[in-house]
Amino acid sequence: MEKKRSRFLFSVLCFGMAFLYIPLVVLITYSFNYSKIVPVWGGFSTRWYVSLFESEKIWAALSLSLKIAVVNATFATLLGTLAALALVRFGKFRGRTLFGGMIAAPLVMPEVITGLSLLMLFITLKELFGWPDKRGFSTIAIAHITFSMAYVAVIIQSRLAGMGQTLEEAAQDLGAKPLRVLVDITFPLLAPGMLAGWLLSFTLSLDDLVIASFVTGPGANTLPILIYSRIKTGLKPDINALATIIIFTVAIGVIIAGWILFRQQKQKERDMQLATAANK
């Protein structure tokens, strides 16, 4: 019975992996297709990679997406961390329930509703104050920060709830002021969570299509918007080449992150072994 169960679980695992990765293999394969018609194999070629790197529109869209992602990740991490500190460390205060609900709302709100509401906000601000004069970098960045900070707040809340307040209280007992405790103790302890929130916000911004399509304007196309607009007119080989580059970039990033975590885990195990040996 146990053997049949293990075979079934292995089969399900293989099916799931194939379902996820076979389409990626097909996409990577056809990125080297010489033919302009994607489904028709015309021989091995790197012509579409050359065409991709010569495309000014793709480079402009990639540059805009990266700039927005960095700005979004930085401000979302800062604001999300402050929001989490207020919810976890400040105890009960008037409006805490409403504040917590407002922080969590972007997590469950449909992206279409979020994008439409932000579009109406920017239109109203332009009529009242003349800003923004055009929708582009600033409006997309603000929109992304709006929903990304909610994810950061959830991550930091979990980190704060798990690490306790022992070190902070000890520092305060020794005479450290609250700001000093925040900078020297709280933030270093929150660093892994803040880094995870920054990376998640960066990824969410770089991947967003729905909200960005609502709050952008002419001439300000992010990479997902550009890819979607090209795919609507039919699959093109240069898009396959672009997707292949993104896949390999993400894979390299995951490998490097895994290697760093592996090194850190090994170092912790060595430190524990040395500490155990020293106590004997």
Coordinates of C-alpha atoms in Angstrom, one line a residue:
M1 CA 0.0 0.0 0.0
E2 CA 2.8 2.4 0.9
K3 CA 4.6 1.6 -2.3
K4 CA 1.5 2.3 -4.4
R5 CA 1.0 5.6 -2.5
S6 CA 4.6 6.7 -3.2
R7 CA 4.2 5.9 -6.9
F8 CA 1.0 7.9 -7.1
L9 CA 2.7 10.9 -5.3
F10 CA 5.7 10.6 -7.7
S11 CA 3.4 10.5 -10.7
V12 CA 1.5 13.6 -9.5
L13 CA 4.8 15.4 -8.9
C14 CA 6.0 14.5 -12.4
F15 CA 2.7 15.7 -14.0
G16 CA 2.8 19.0 -12.1
M17 CA 6.4 19.6 -13.1
A18 CA 5.7 18.8 -16.7
F19 CA 2.6 21.0 -16.7
L20 CA 4.7 23.9 -15.4
Y21 CA 8.0 23.5 -17.4
I22 CA 7.1 21.9 -20.7
P23 CA 5.5 25.2 -22.0
L24 CA 8.7 27.0 -20.9
V25 CA 10.8 24.6 -22.8
V26 CA 8.7 25.0 -25.9
L27 CA 8.9 28.8 -25.7
I28 CA 12.7 28.7 -25.3
T29 CA 13.0 26.3 -28.3
Y30 CA 10.9 28.5 -30.6
S31 CA 12.8 31.6 -29.6
F32 CA 15.6 30.1 -31.7
N33 CA 13.3 29.6 -34.7
Y34 CA 14.4 31.2 -37.9
S35 CA 10.9 31.5 -39.3
K36 CA 8.7 34.6 -38.8
I37 CA 5.7 32.3 -38.3
V38 CA 6.1 31.0 -34.7
P39 CA 4.5 27.5 -35.0
V40 CA 6.5 26.7 -38.2
W41 CA 10.1 25.6 -37.5
G42 CA 12.4 27.1 -40.1
G43 CA 15.8 26.1 -38.6
F44 CA 18.0 27.2 -35.7
S45 CA 18.8 30.9 -35.6
T46 CA 19.6 33.7 -33.1
R47 CA 18.2 36.4 -35.5
W48 CA 15.4 37.3 -33.1
Y49 CA 17.8 38.0 -30.3
V50 CA 19.7 40.4 -32.5
S51 CA 16.4 42.0 -33.5
L52 CA 15.4 42.2 -29.9
F53 CA 18.5 44.0 -28.8
E54 CA 18.2 46.5 -31.7
S55 CA 14.6 47.4 -30.7
E56 CA 14.4 50.8 -29.0
K57 CA 10.8 50.4 -27.9
I58 CA 11.6 47.2 -25.9
W59 CA 14.7 48.9 -24.3
A60 CA 12.6 52.0 -23.4
A61 CA 9.8 49.8 -21.9
L62 CA 12.3 47.7 -19.9
S63 CA 14.1 50.8 -18.6
L64 CA 10.7 52.3 -17.5
S65 CA 9.6 49.1 -15.8
L66 CA 12.9 48.7 -13.9
K67 CA 12.8 52.3 -12.7
I68 CA 9.2 52.0 -11.5
A69 CA 10.0 48.7 -9.9
V70 CA 12.9 50.1 -7.9
V71 CA 11.0 53.2 -6.8
N72 CA 8.0 51.1 -5.9
A73 CA 10.0 48.5 -4.0
T74 CA 11.9 51.1 -1.9
F75 CA 8.9 53.2 -0.9
A76 CA 6.6 50.2 -0.4
T77 CA 9.1 48.6 1.9
L78 CA 9.5 51.8 3.9
L79 CA 5.8 52.5 4.2
G80 CA 4.8 48.8 4.7
T81 CA 7.4 48.5 7.5
L82 CA 6.1 51.6 9.3
A83 CA 2.5 50.4 9.0
A84 CA 3.4 47.0 10.4
L85 CA 5.3 48.6 13.3
A86 CA 2.2 50.7 14.1
L87 CA -0.1 47.7 14.1
V88 CA 2.2 45.4 16.1
R89 CA 4.2 47.6 18.4
F90 CA 1.9 50.6 19.2
G91 CA -0.7 48.4 20.9
K92 CA -4.4 49.6 20.8
F93 CA -5.1 53.0 19.5
R94 CA -8.2 54.8 18.1
G95 CA -8.8 53.7 14.5
R96 CA -6.5 50.7 14.7
T97 CA -9.1 48.3 13.3
L98 CA -9.9 50.6 10.4
F99 CA -6.2 51.2 9.7
G100 CA -5.6 47.4 9.7
G101 CA -8.5 46.9 7.3
M102 CA -7.3 49.6 5.0
I103 CA -3.8 48.0 4.9
A104 CA -5.2 44.6 4.1
A105 CA -7.8 45.8 1.5
P106 CA -5.5 45.9 -1.5
L107 CA -4.7 42.2 -0.9
V108 CA -8.3 41.1 -1.7
M109 CA -9.4 44.0 -3.9
P110 CA -9.7 43.0 -7.6
E111 CA -7.0 44.7 -9.7
V112 CA -9.6 46.0 -12.1
I113 CA -11.3 47.9 -9.2
T114 CA -8.0 49.2 -7.9
G115 CA -6.9 50.4 -11.3
L116 CA -10.2 52.1 -12.0
S117 CA -10.3 53.8 -8.6
L118 CA -6.7 55.1 -9.0
L119 CA -7.5 56.4 -12.5
M120 CA -10.5 58.3 -11.2
L121 CA -8.3 59.7 -8.4
F122 CA -5.7 61.0 -10.9
I123 CA -8.3 62.5 -13.1
T124 CA -9.9 64.3 -10.2
L125 CA -6.5 65.6 -9.0
K126 CA -5.7 66.9 -12.4
E127 CA -9.0 68.8 -12.5
L128 CA -8.5 70.3 -9.1
F129 CA -4.8 70.9 -8.9
G130 CA -3.5 70.4 -12.4
W131 CA -1.4 67.4 -11.4
P132 CA -0.6 65.0 -12.9
D133 CA -0.4 66.9 -16.2
K134 CA 0.1 63.5 -17.9
R135 CA 0.0 59.9 -16.7
G136 CA 3.2 57.9 -16.8
F137 CA 6.1 57.2 -14.5
S138 CA 4.8 59.0 -11.4
T139 CA 1.2 57.7 -11.6
I140 CA 2.3 54.1 -12.3
A141 CA 4.8 54.2 -9.4
I142 CA 2.1 55.6 -7.0
A143 CA -0.4 52.9 -8.0
H144 CA 2.2 50.1 -7.5
I145 CA 3.2 51.5 -4.1
T146 CA -0.5 51.5 -3.1
F147 CA -0.9 47.8 -3.4
S148 CA 2.7 46.6 -2.9
M149 CA 3.0 48.1 0.6
A150 CA 0.1 45.8 1.8
Y151 CA 2.2 42.8 1.0
V152 CA 5.2 44.2 2.8
A153 CA 3.1 45.0 5.8
V154 CA 1.9 41.4 6.0
I155 CA 5.5 40.1 5.8
I156 CA 6.8 42.5 8.4
Q157 CA 3.9 41.9 10.8
S158 CA 4.7 38.1 10.7
R159 CA 8.3 38.9 11.4
L160 CA 7.5 41.2 14.3
A161 CA 5.1 38.7 15.8
G162 CA 7.7 36.0 15.6
M163 CA 10.8 37.8 17.0
G164 CA 9.2 39.2 20.2
Q165 CA 10.3 42.3 22.1
T166 CA 12.9 40.9 24.5
L167 CA 16.0 42.6 23.0
E168 CA 14.1 45.9 22.5
E169 CA 13.0 45.9 26.1
A170 CA 16.5 45.0 27.4
A171 CA 17.9 47.9 25.4
Q172 CA 15.3 50.3 26.8
D173 CA 16.1 49.1 30.3
L174 CA 19.8 49.9 29.7
G175 CA 18.8 53.5 28.8
A176 CA 18.5 53.4 25.0
K177 CA 16.0 55.8 23.5
P178 CA 13.2 54.5 21.3
L179 CA 14.7 55.8 18.1
R180 CA 18.0 54.3 19.0
V181 CA 16.4 50.9 19.7
L182 CA 14.5 51.1 16.4
V183 CA 17.6 51.8 14.4
D184 CA 20.1 49.5 16.2
I185 CA 17.9 46.6 17.1
T186 CA 14.5 46.5 15.4
F187 CA 15.6 47.3 11.9
P188 CA 18.5 44.8 11.8
L189 CA 16.2 42.1 13.1
L190 CA 13.7 43.0 10.4
A191 CA 16.3 43.1 7.7
P192 CA 15.5 39.6 6.2
G193 CA 11.7 40.4 6.2
M194 CA 12.4 43.9 4.6
L195 CA 14.6 42.3 2.0
A196 CA 11.9 39.7 1.2
G197 CA 9.3 42.5 1.0
W198 CA 11.5 44.6 -1.3
L199 CA 12.0 41.7 -3.7
L200 CA 8.3 40.8 -3.6
S201 CA 7.4 44.4 -4.4
F202 CA 9.9 44.6 -7.1
T203 CA 8.5 41.4 -8.7
L204 CA 4.9 42.6 -8.4
S205 CA 5.7 45.9 -10.0
L206 CA 7.7 44.4 -12.9
D207 CA 4.9 41.8 -13.5
D208 CA 1.8 44.1 -13.2
L209 CA -0.3 44.7 -16.3
V210 CA -3.9 45.4 -15.2
I211 CA -3.3 48.3 -12.8
A212 CA -0.6 49.9 -15.0
S213 CA -2.8 49.8 -18.1
F214 CA -5.3 52.0 -16.2
V215 CA -3.0 54.6 -14.9
T216 CA -0.5 55.0 -17.8
G217 CA -0.8 57.3 -20.7
P218 CA 0.5 57.6 -24.3
G219 CA 4.2 57.0 -24.7
A220 CA 4.6 55.4 -21.2
N221 CA 4.5 51.7 -21.9
T222 CA 5.9 49.3 -19.3
L223 CA 7.3 45.9 -20.5
P224 CA 4.1 43.9 -19.7
I225 CA 2.0 46.4 -21.5
L226 CA 4.3 46.3 -24.5
I227 CA 4.3 42.5 -24.6
Y228 CA 0.5 42.3 -24.3
S229 CA 0.0 44.9 -27.1
R230 CA 2.3 42.9 -29.4
I231 CA 0.7 39.5 -28.6
K232 CA -2.8 40.9 -29.4
T233 CA -1.7 41.2 -33.0
G234 CA -0.3 37.6 -33.0
L235 CA 2.7 35.8 -31.6
K236 CA 6.1 37.1 -32.7
P237 CA 9.5 35.4 -32.4
D238 CA 11.2 38.4 -30.8
I239 CA 8.7 38.2 -27.8
N240 CA 9.8 34.5 -27.4
A241 CA 13.4 35.7 -27.3
L242 CA 12.5 38.4 -24.7
A243 CA 10.6 35.8 -22.6
T244 CA 13.6 33.4 -22.8
I245 CA 16.0 36.1 -21.5
I246 CA 13.6 36.9 -18.6
I247 CA 13.3 33.1 -17.7
F248 CA 17.1 32.7 -17.6
T249 CA 17.6 35.9 -15.6
V250 CA 15.1 34.7 -13.0
A251 CA 16.6 31.2 -13.0
I252 CA 20.1 32.7 -12.3
G253 CA 18.7 34.9 -9.6
V254 CA 17.0 31.9 -7.9
I255 CA 20.2 29.8 -8.1
I256 CA 22.3 32.6 -6.6
A257 CA 19.8 33.2 -3.8
G258 CA 19.7 29.4 -3.1
W259 CA 23.5 29.3 -3.0
I260 CA 23.6 32.2 -0.6
L261 CA 21.0 30.6 1.7
F262 CA 22.8 27.3 1.5
R263 CA 26.1 29.0 2.5
Q264 CA 24.4 30.7 5.4
Q265 CA 22.8 27.5 6.6
K266 CA 26.1 25.7 6.5
Q267 CA 27.8 28.6 8.4
K268 CA 25.1 28.4 11.1
E269 CA 25.6 24.6 11.4
R270 CA 29.4 25.1 11.8
D271 CA 28.8 27.8 14.4
M272 CA 26.5 25.6 16.3
Q273 CA 29.0 22.8 16.2
L274 CA 31.8 25.0 17.4
A275 CA 29.6 26.4 20.2
T276 CA 28.6 22.9 21.3
A277 CA 32.3 21.8 21.3
A278 CA 33.3 24.8 23.3
N279 CA 30.7 24.1 25.9
K280 CA 31.9 20.5 26.4

